[in-house]
XYZ file of N, CA and C in Angstrom:
468
model
N 0.838 -1.183 0.008
C 0.001 0.003 0.005
C 0.879 1.257 -0.001
N 0.650 2.125 -0.919
C 1.459 3.345 -1.007
C 0.820 4.447 -0.202
N 1.632 5.387 0.178
C 1.172 6.504 1.028
C 0.584 7.596 0.152
N -0.457 8.254 0.664
C -1.082 9.351 -0.034
C -0.851 10.648 0.714
N -0.684 11.720 -0.037
C -0.457 13.051 0.555
C -1.701 13.463 1.347
N -1.508 13.968 2.519
C -2.633 14.379 3.351
C -3.260 15.682 2.862
N -2.588 16.391 1.979
C -3.086 17.663 1.477
C -3.815 17.492 0.140
N -3.187 16.855 -0.835
C -3.759 16.753 -2.166
C -4.132 15.325 -2.556
N -3.876 14.355 -1.700
C -4.186 12.935 -1.912
C -3.397 12.303 -3.057
N -2.334 12.909 -3.472
C -1.490 12.344 -4.504
C -0.764 11.093 -3.941
N -0.688 10.092 -4.759
C -0.039 8.870 -4.312
C 1.477 9.060 -4.448
N 2.225 8.278 -3.713
C 3.693 8.331 -3.653
C 4.193 9.545 -2.885
N 3.524 9.917 -1.856
C 4.000 10.993 -0.988
C 5.048 10.381 -0.061
N 6.224 10.936 -0.053
C 7.297 10.343 0.738
C 7.947 11.319 1.717
N 7.337 12.470 1.942
C 7.856 13.431 2.906
C 6.923 13.529 4.084
N 7.447 14.077 5.186
C 6.653 14.190 6.407
C 6.870 15.544 7.025
N 5.795 16.158 7.508
C 5.903 17.433 8.210
C 6.677 17.207 9.500
N 7.615 18.116 9.800
C 8.425 17.968 10.990
C 7.668 18.215 12.278
N 6.552 18.918 12.229
C 5.801 19.241 13.432
C 4.599 18.308 13.657
N 3.702 18.236 12.674
C 2.485 17.432 12.855
C 2.610 16.020 12.302
N 3.681 15.720 11.615
C 4.007 14.394 11.063
C 2.989 13.920 10.036
N 2.343 14.823 9.331
C 1.433 14.431 8.278
C 2.260 14.079 7.034
N 1.759 13.162 6.240
C 2.447 12.707 5.031
C 2.204 13.713 3.918
N 3.268 14.104 3.220
C 3.179 15.136 2.180
C 3.905 14.721 0.919
N 3.414 15.226 -0.229
C 4.164 15.075 -1.462
C 5.101 16.272 -1.599
N 5.975 16.214 -2.552
C 6.985 17.270 -2.696
C 6.357 18.606 -3.040
N 5.304 18.628 -3.837
C 4.694 19.919 -4.236
C 3.895 20.559 -3.114
N 3.464 19.797 -2.103
C 2.698 20.351 -0.989
C 3.582 20.683 0.209
N 4.864 20.426 0.124
C 5.779 20.632 1.245
C 6.420 22.006 1.181
N 6.512 22.659 2.333
C 7.219 23.934 2.468
C 8.601 23.602 3.022
N 9.650 23.857 2.268
C 11.006 23.544 2.681
C 11.668 24.728 3.331
N 12.461 24.475 4.364
C 13.251 25.501 5.035
C 14.694 25.047 5.029
N 15.571 25.928 4.555
C 16.988 25.617 4.494
C 17.541 25.461 5.897
N 18.483 24.550 6.090
C 19.031 24.308 7.419
C 19.864 25.480 7.911
N 20.272 26.369 7.037
C 21.019 27.562 7.416
C 20.116 28.793 7.580
N 18.804 28.603 7.560
C 17.863 29.721 7.579
C 17.916 30.513 8.863
N 18.257 29.900 9.972
C 18.315 30.585 11.282
C 19.729 30.457 11.868
N 20.744 30.563 11.060
C 22.096 30.264 11.483
C 22.674 31.276 12.491
N 22.161 32.503 12.533
C 22.704 33.491 13.444
C 22.123 33.404 14.854
N 21.069 32.649 15.048
C 20.515 32.466 16.382
C 21.451 31.604 17.218
N 21.619 31.962 18.499
C 22.457 31.148 19.384
C 21.861 29.782 19.621
N 20.571 29.764 19.910
C 19.875 28.490 20.135
C 18.617 28.495 19.268
N 18.585 27.566 18.349
C 17.460 27.475 17.428
C 16.328 26.711 18.130
N 15.117 27.257 18.183
C 14.004 26.543 18.800
C 13.736 25.213 18.083
N 13.272 24.231 18.849
C 13.072 22.890 18.307
C 12.110 22.879 17.130
N 11.094 23.741 17.163
C 10.117 23.787 16.070
C 10.737 24.243 14.750
N 11.865 24.904 14.794
C 12.475 25.445 13.575
C 13.634 24.609 13.059
N 13.876 23.473 13.647
C 15.027 22.649 13.245
C 14.723 21.678 12.118
N 13.468 21.550 11.732
C 13.089 20.624 10.670
C 13.252 21.291 9.316
N 13.300 20.467 8.272
C 13.483 21.022 6.934
C 12.226 20.979 6.099
N 11.214 20.180 6.487
C 9.988 20.069 5.726
C 8.780 20.299 6.638
N 7.836 21.119 6.142
C 6.641 21.472 6.896
C 5.433 21.416 5.982
N 4.271 21.112 6.566
C 3.025 21.256 5.821
C 2.697 22.761 5.795
N 1.760 23.140 4.952
C 1.453 24.549 4.783
C 0.955 25.203 6.064
N 0.070 24.543 6.780
C -0.499 25.161 8.002
C 0.545 25.292 9.111
N 1.389 24.284 9.306
C 2.455 24.393 10.318
C 3.451 25.484 9.938
N 3.748 25.568 8.642
C 4.677 26.600 8.168
C 4.138 27.992 8.437
N 2.844 28.198 8.112
C 2.244 29.511 8.317
C 2.104 29.874 9.797
N 1.801 28.907 10.658
C 1.595 29.180 12.071
C 2.898 29.323 12.838
N 3.868 28.494 12.579
C 5.068 28.442 13.407
C 6.316 29.045 12.754
N 6.553 28.735 11.514
C 7.831 29.070 10.885
C 7.837 30.479 10.278
N 6.795 30.834 9.523
C 6.798 32.137 8.839
C 6.954 33.330 9.801
N 6.191 33.389 10.929
C 6.397 34.537 11.826
C 7.816 34.601 12.403
N 8.389 33.469 12.734
C 9.762 33.434 13.246
C 10.770 33.853 12.164
N 10.545 33.414 10.969
C 11.455 33.770 9.862
C 11.372 35.265 9.546
N 10.179 35.826 9.580
C 10.041 37.261 9.329
C 10.705 38.098 10.425
N 10.548 37.694 11.680
C 11.207 38.396 12.790
C 12.722 38.251 12.679
N 13.179 37.066 12.318
C 14.626 36.816 12.140
C 15.187 37.711 11.018
N 14.483 37.798 9.907
C 14.922 38.616 8.778
C 14.958 40.101 9.138
N 13.978 40.560 9.930
C 13.974 41.947 10.365
C 15.177 42.242 11.265
N 15.477 41.326 12.193
C 16.647 41.495 13.055
C 17.945 41.460 12.259
N 17.975 40.646 11.226
C 19.164 40.573 10.372
C 19.376 41.879 9.622
N 18.295 42.491 9.155
C 18.388 43.777 8.482
C 18.850 44.876 9.450
N 18.346 44.849 10.675
C 18.800 45.808 11.696
C 20.279 45.623 12.001
N 20.717 44.367 12.009
C 22.129 44.070 12.291
C 23.030 44.627 11.201
N 22.547 44.675 9.978
C 23.373 45.228 8.885
C 23.540 46.747 9.033
N 22.630 47.399 9.756
C 22.663 48.863 9.924
C 23.324 49.295 11.214
N 23.826 48.373 12.019
C 24.384 48.712 13.326
C 25.726 49.441 13.165
N 26.005 50.349 14.075
C 27.268 51.083 14.046
C 28.362 50.259 14.721
N 29.510 50.182 14.064
C 30.633 49.356 14.580
C 31.859 50.260 14.733
N 32.441 50.216 15.939
C 33.651 50.994 16.244
C 34.703 50.047 16.800
N 35.875 50.049 16.205
C 36.947 49.198 16.747
C 37.727 49.938 17.826
N 38.711 49.275 18.389
C 39.466 49.872 19.513
C 40.250 51.108 19.069
N 40.658 51.162 17.851
C 41.425 52.314 17.361
C 40.545 53.578 17.295
N 39.250 53.424 17.262
C 38.327 54.538 17.199
C 37.797 54.928 18.595
N 38.556 54.618 19.613
C 38.133 54.849 20.990
C 37.835 56.332 21.263
N 38.558 57.221 20.611
C 38.326 58.657 20.846
C 36.940 59.099 20.390
N 36.382 58.443 19.379
C 35.036 58.778 18.909
C 33.959 58.344 19.901
N 34.246 57.327 20.680
C 33.216 56.773 21.562
C 33.595 56.887 23.027
N 34.497 57.763 23.356
C 34.979 57.824 24.741
C 33.926 58.241 25.746
N 32.869 58.931 25.302
C 31.827 59.382 26.219
C 30.665 58.383 26.359
N 30.752 57.307 25.618
C 29.684 56.279 25.696
C 30.062 55.320 26.811
N 29.083 55.085 27.702
C 29.329 54.203 28.835
C 29.392 52.747 28.360
N 30.345 52.030 28.887
C 30.519 50.607 28.570
C 30.074 49.788 29.776
N 28.773 49.707 29.961
C 28.217 49.055 31.129
C 28.033 47.552 30.888
N 27.618 47.206 29.716
C 27.274 45.814 29.398
C 28.529 44.955 29.271
N 28.413 43.652 29.593
C 29.547 42.758 29.353
C 29.756 42.537 27.859
N 30.944 42.201 27.502
C 31.289 42.005 26.089
C 30.600 40.787 25.516
N 30.148 40.936 24.270
C 29.601 39.815 23.528
C 30.745 39.090 22.844
N 30.635 37.783 22.712
C 31.687 37.012 22.085
C 31.121 36.023 21.093
N 31.825 35.837 19.995
C 31.525 34.800 19.017
C 32.770 34.012 18.734
N 32.591 32.759 18.411
C 33.709 31.888 18.115
C 33.410 31.059 16.875
N 34.467 30.579 16.267
C 34.391 29.648 15.157
C 33.587 30.172 13.958
N 33.942 31.350 13.495
C 33.296 31.943 12.320
C 34.182 31.697 11.105
N 33.552 31.645 9.944
C 34.278 31.346 8.709
C 35.154 32.499 8.238
N 34.695 33.729 8.435
C 35.504 34.869 8.021
C 35.212 36.080 8.909
N 35.942 37.150 8.661
C 35.840 38.359 9.457
C 34.453 38.991 9.366
N 33.874 38.993 8.192
C 32.556 39.585 7.980
C 31.469 38.816 8.739
N 31.560 37.503 8.733
C 30.582 36.682 9.470
C 30.699 36.922 10.976
N 31.899 37.044 11.482
C 32.081 37.309 12.931
C 31.461 38.650 13.295
N 31.669 39.668 12.474
C 31.089 40.975 12.728
C 29.566 40.925 12.672
N 29.009 40.222 11.687
C 27.560 40.103 11.565
C 26.963 39.345 12.757
N 27.619 38.316 13.220
C 27.118 37.544 14.367
C 27.110 38.444 15.631
N 28.157 39.245 15.822
C 28.174 40.178 16.941
C 27.060 41.211 16.809
N 26.877 41.727 15.615
C 25.821 42.724 15.392
C 24.441 42.127 15.610
N 24.228 40.886 15.189
C 22.948 40.238 15.395
C 22.656 40.037 16.872
N 23.684 39.628 17.626
C 23.514 39.477 19.063
C 23.170 40.819 19.728
N 23.816 41.883 19.280
C 23.519 43.206 19.831
C 22.077 43.638 19.536
N 21.621 43.352 18.336
C 20.242 43.690 17.963
C 19.257 42.897 18.814
N 19.535 41.627 19.046
C 18.664 40.800 19.869
C 18.567 41.324 21.293
N 19.633 42.001 21.772
C 19.649 42.568 23.112
C 19.201 44.047 23.109
N 18.677 44.522 21.987
C 18.167 45.903 21.830
C 19.247 46.973 21.933
N 20.382 46.741 21.300
C 21.441 47.745 21.200
C 21.596 48.146 19.751
N 22.183 49.322 19.513
C 22.347 49.788 18.140
C 23.790 50.076 17.752
N 24.744 49.660 18.603
C 26.164 49.899 18.302
C 27.031 48.834 18.940
N 28.174 48.610 18.330
C 29.217 47.738 18.888
C 30.471 48.583 19.101
N 30.966 48.569 20.317
C 32.156 49.342 20.654
C 33.322 48.407 20.903
N 34.520 48.905 20.657
C 35.765 48.178 20.959
C 35.765 46.768 20.378
N 35.360 46.661 19.126
C 35.296 45.331 18.511
C 36.718 44.832 18.263
N 36.941 43.604 18.611
C 38.228 42.945 18.387
C 37.974 41.645 17.657
N 38.628 41.483 16.530
C 38.524 40.257 15.757
C 39.910 39.656 15.612
N 39.994 38.362 15.833
C 41.270 37.681 15.682
C 41.006 36.324 15.040
N 42.051 35.772 14.486
C 41.901 34.480 13.809
C 42.967 33.524 14.275
N 42.690 32.251 14.003
C 43.707 31.234 14.252
C 43.776 30.355 13.008
N 44.972 29.912 12.697
C 45.161 29.054 11.554
C 44.962 27.610 11.958
N 44.177 26.913 11.172
C 43.955 25.495 11.429
C 44.462 24.745 10.203
N 45.383 23.828 10.452
C 45.988 23.070 9.368
C 45.589 21.624 9.437
N 45.287 21.102 8.289
C 44.977 19.684 8.157
C 45.754 19.170 6.947
N 46.934 18.621 7.194
C 47.802 18.210 6.105
C 48.313 19.434 5.377
N 48.096 19.488 4.094
C 48.527 20.640 3.311
C 47.420 21.694 3.190
N 46.272 21.422 3.743
C 45.136 22.336 3.704
C 45.166 23.242 4.929
N 44.897 24.526 4.733
C 44.910 25.483 5.842
C 43.696 26.409 5.722
N 43.077 26.703 6.865
C 41.971 27.660 6.858
C 42.067 28.518 8.113
N 41.359 29.657 8.093
C 41.330 30.562 9.214
C 40.002 30.435 9.936
N 40.038 30.413 11.256
C 38.819 30.427 12.062
C 38.843 31.735 12.858
N 37.757 32.513 12.750
C 37.697 33.824 13.340
C 36.943 33.807 14.655
N 37.399 34.632 15.608
C 36.766 34.825 16.897
C 36.659 36.343 17.094
N 35.647 36.769 17.846
C 35.496 38.197 18.053
C 34.801 38.540 19.339
N 34.980 39.749 19.785
C 34.284 40.269 20.947
C 34.043 41.755 20.737
N 32.958 42.236 21.369
C 32.599 43.651 21.297
C 31.669 43.985 22.441
N 31.655 45.243 22.788
C 30.772 45.723 23.850
C 29.548 46.360 23.206
N 28.345 45.885 23.507
C 27.146 46.491 22.943
C 26.807 47.795 23.650
N 26.257 48.742 22.910
C 25.902 50.053 23.477
C 24.769 50.647 22.671
N 24.132 51.663 23.248
C 23.104 52.413 22.544
C 23.616 53.832 22.301
N 23.632 54.206 21.049
C 23.983 55.579 20.645
C 22.728 56.325 20.308
N 22.707 57.592 20.602
C 21.526 58.402 20.265
C 21.443 58.678 18.819
């Protein structure tokens, strides 16, 4: 006996919704890339699946994805000041503890991850940003892994 899609009743449905576990065909499935929420520190369990039915996608995934995309856009607009620019920000209080990211692929990703964390904490600037890398060698192959820290702040 072959499986039928719970949405359109098409035979040979071989996918399953990650939340409600209904059987779906490929055309009725809403797919979410596994890197869709990569900047979140902890991805909620409901968002870790790759296939959803339409109703689960609309109720659970779409609102989270829209909020995530808005935060990502805000992170792109955040003000970033490195340690050499200390004179520009000397009057800004550095009350908050430093944010840290580790194991980033490049310098730009490390900066974006720090900015995203600052946006999630309702800040609009990163002060005293420090980025450093370490070389990782595997035989004749070498790559850089970036780490960073910055102090979040609010500028007027």
